Coordinates of C-alpha atoms and ligand atoms in Angstrom, one line a residue:
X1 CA 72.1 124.3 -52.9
X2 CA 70.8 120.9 -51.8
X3 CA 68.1 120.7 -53.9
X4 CA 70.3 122.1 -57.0
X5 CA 72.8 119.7 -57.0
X6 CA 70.0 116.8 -56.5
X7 CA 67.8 118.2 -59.8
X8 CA 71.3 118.1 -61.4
X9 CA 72.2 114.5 -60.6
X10 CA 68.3 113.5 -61.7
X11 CA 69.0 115.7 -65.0
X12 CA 72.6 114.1 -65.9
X13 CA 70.9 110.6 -64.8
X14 CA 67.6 110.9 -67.3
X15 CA 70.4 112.1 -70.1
X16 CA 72.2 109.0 -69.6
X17 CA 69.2 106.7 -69.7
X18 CA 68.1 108.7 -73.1
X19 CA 71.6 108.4 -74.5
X20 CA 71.4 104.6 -73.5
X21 CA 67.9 104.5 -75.5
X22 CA 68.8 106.4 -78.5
X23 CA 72.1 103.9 -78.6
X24 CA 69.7 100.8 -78.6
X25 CA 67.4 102.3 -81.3
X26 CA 70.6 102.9 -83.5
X27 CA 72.0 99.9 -83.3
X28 CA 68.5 97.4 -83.7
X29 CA 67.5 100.5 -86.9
X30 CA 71.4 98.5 -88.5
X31 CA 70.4 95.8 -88.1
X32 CA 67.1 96.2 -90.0
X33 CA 69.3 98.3 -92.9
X34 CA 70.1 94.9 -95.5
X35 CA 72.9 95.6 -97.2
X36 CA 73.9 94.8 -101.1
X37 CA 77.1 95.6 -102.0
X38 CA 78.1 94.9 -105.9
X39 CA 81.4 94.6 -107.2
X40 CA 83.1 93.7 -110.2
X41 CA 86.7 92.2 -109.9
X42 CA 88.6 91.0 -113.1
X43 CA 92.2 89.8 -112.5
X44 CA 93.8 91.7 -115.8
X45 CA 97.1 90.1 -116.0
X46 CA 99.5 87.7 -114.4
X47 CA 102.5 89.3 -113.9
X48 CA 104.2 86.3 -112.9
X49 CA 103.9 82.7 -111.6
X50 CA 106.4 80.6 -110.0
X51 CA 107.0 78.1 -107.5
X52 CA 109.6 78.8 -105.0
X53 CA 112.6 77.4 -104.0
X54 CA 110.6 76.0 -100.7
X55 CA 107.6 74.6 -102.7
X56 CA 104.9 77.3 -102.2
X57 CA 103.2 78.8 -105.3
X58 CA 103.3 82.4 -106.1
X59 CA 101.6 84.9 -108.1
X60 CA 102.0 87.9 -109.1
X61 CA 98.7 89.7 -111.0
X62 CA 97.2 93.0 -111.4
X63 CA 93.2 93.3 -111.0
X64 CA 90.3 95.9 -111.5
X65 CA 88.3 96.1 -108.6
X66 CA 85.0 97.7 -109.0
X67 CA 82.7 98.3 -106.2
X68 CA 79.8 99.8 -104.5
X69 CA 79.2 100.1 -100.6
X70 CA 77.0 102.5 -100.5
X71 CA 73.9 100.2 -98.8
X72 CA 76.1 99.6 -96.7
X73 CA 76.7 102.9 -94.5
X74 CA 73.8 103.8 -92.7
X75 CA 73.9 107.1 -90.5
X76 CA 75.3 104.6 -87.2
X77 CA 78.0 103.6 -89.7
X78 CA 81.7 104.7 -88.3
X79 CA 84.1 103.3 -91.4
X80 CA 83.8 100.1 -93.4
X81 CA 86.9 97.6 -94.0
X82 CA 86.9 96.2 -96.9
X83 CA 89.0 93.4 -98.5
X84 CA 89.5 91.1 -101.5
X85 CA 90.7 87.6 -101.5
X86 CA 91.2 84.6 -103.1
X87 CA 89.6 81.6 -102.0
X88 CA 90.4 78.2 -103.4
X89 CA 89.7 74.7 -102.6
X90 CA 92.9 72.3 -102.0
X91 CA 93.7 68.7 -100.9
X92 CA 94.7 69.7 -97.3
X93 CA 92.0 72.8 -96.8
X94 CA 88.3 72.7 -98.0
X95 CA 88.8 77.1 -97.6
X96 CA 92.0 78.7 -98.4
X97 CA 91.8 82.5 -98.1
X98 CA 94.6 84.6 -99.2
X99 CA 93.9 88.6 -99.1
X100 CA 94.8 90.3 -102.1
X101 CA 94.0 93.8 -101.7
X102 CA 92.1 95.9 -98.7
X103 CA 91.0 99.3 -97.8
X104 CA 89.5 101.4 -95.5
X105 CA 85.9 103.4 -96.7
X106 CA 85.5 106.2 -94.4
X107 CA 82.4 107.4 -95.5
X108 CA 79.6 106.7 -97.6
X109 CA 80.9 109.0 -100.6
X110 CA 83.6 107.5 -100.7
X111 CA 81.6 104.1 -100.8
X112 CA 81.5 104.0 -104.5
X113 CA 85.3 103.0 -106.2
X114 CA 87.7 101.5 -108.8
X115 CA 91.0 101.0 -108.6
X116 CA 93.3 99.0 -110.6
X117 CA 96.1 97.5 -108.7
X118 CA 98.8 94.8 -108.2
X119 CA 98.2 92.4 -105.4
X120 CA 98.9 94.5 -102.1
X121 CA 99.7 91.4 -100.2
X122 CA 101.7 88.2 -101.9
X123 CA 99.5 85.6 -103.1
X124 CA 101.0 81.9 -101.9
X125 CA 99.8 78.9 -101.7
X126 CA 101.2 76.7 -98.7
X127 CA 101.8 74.3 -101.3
X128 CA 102.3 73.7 -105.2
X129 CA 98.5 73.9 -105.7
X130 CA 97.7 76.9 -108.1
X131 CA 98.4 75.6 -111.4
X132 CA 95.5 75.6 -113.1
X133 CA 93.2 76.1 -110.0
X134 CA 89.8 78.1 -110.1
X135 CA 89.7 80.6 -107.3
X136 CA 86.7 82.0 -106.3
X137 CA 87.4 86.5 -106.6
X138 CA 85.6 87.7 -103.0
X139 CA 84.5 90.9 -101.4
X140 CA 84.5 90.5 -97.8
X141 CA 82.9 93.7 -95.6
X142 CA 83.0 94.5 -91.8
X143 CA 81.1 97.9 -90.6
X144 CA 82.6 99.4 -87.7
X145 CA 79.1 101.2 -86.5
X146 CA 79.5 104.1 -83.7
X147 CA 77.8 102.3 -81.6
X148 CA 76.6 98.8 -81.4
X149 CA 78.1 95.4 -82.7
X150 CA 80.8 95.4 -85.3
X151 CA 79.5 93.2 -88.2
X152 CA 80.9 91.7 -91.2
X153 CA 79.8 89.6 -94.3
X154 CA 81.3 88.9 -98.0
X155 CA 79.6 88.2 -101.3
X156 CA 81.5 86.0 -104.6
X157 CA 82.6 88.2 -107.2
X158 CA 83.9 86.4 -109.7
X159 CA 86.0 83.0 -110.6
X160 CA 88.8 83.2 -111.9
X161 CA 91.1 80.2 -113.9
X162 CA 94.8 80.6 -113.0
X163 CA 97.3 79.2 -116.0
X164 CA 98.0 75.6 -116.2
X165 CA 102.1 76.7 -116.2
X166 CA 104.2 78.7 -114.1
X167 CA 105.8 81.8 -116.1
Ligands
NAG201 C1 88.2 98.6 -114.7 O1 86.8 98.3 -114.7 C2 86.0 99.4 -115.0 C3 84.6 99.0 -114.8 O2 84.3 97.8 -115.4 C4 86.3 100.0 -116.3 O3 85.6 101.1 -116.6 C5 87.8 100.3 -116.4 O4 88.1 100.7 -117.7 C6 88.7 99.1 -116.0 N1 90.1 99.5 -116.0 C7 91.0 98.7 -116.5 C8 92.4 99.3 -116.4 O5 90.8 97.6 -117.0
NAG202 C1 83.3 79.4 -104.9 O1 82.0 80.0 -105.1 C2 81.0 79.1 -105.4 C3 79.8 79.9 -105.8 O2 79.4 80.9 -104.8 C4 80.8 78.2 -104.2 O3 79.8 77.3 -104.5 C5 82.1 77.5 -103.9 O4 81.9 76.7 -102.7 C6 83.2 78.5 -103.6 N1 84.4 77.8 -103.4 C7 85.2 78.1 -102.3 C8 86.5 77.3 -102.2 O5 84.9 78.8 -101.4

């Protein structure tokens, strides 16, 4: 009996430090994958553009996002967030990011998408800044592996030139 329960604690034990192994290979094997999304994003109408009664710029737009995550997943890969945003230069801010749109990529067939959309989350400016600003269209990324560190990164799409007038 003795002797059972100790082989069992040494078995359980060497299992664990295995386990422990086979998470540290999985996790150092992500980090060698190098990942390179693409993605197209093309804002295809303004819907509208005003300034509000407190100041702030709005807009309104519709966009075709494009994109491919595949590289991304590897076999440690749990789900992928993924999300667009604007990000524009201003007077106050040398980065302003507003996020436009964002998803969830549960696995890598589902990597591969297009959707055409409105903005999911209200585009304004803490300020009257947009008229006529370029913003820069980016795809931002963070892999939630099954084990190891979460990680994240973004590429630059696109620029895009807002109108000079509010409408
Ligand atoms: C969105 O972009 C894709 C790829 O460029 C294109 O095939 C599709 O027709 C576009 N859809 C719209 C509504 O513009
Ligand atoms: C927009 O993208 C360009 C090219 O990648 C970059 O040089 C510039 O700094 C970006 N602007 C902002 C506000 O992030």
């Amino acid at each position: 009996m003795h002797s059972f329960a100790y082989r069992a604690n040494a078995l359980v034990t060497f299992a664990v430090t295995i386990l422990a192994i086979l998470c540290g290979i999985a996790s150092l094997s992500d980090n060698l994958n190098l990942p390179a999304p693409t993605a197209e994003i093309e804002i295809t109408s303004i819907n509208w553009f005003q300034r509000q009664p407190n100041g702030n710029d709005e807009v309104s737009l519709m966009m075709n996002i494009t994109a491919d995550l595949q590289t991304v997943f590897t076999w440690n890969t749990k789900q992928v967030f993924v999300f667009v945003a604007a990000e524009y230069e201003t007077p106050e801010n040398s980065l302003n990011q507003v996020s436009l749109w964002d998803g969830i990529i549960p696995s890598k067939e589902n990597a591969k998408f297009s959707v055409h959309t409105s903005n999911k989350y209200r585009f304004v400016d803490q300020g009257s800044n947009l008229r006529g600003k370029i913003i820069n269209l980016t795809l931002h990324w963070h892999v939630m592996p099954k084990t190891g560190k979460m990680f994240a990164d973004k590429i630059v799409v696109a620029a895009h030139h807002l109108p000079g007038e509010y409408r």
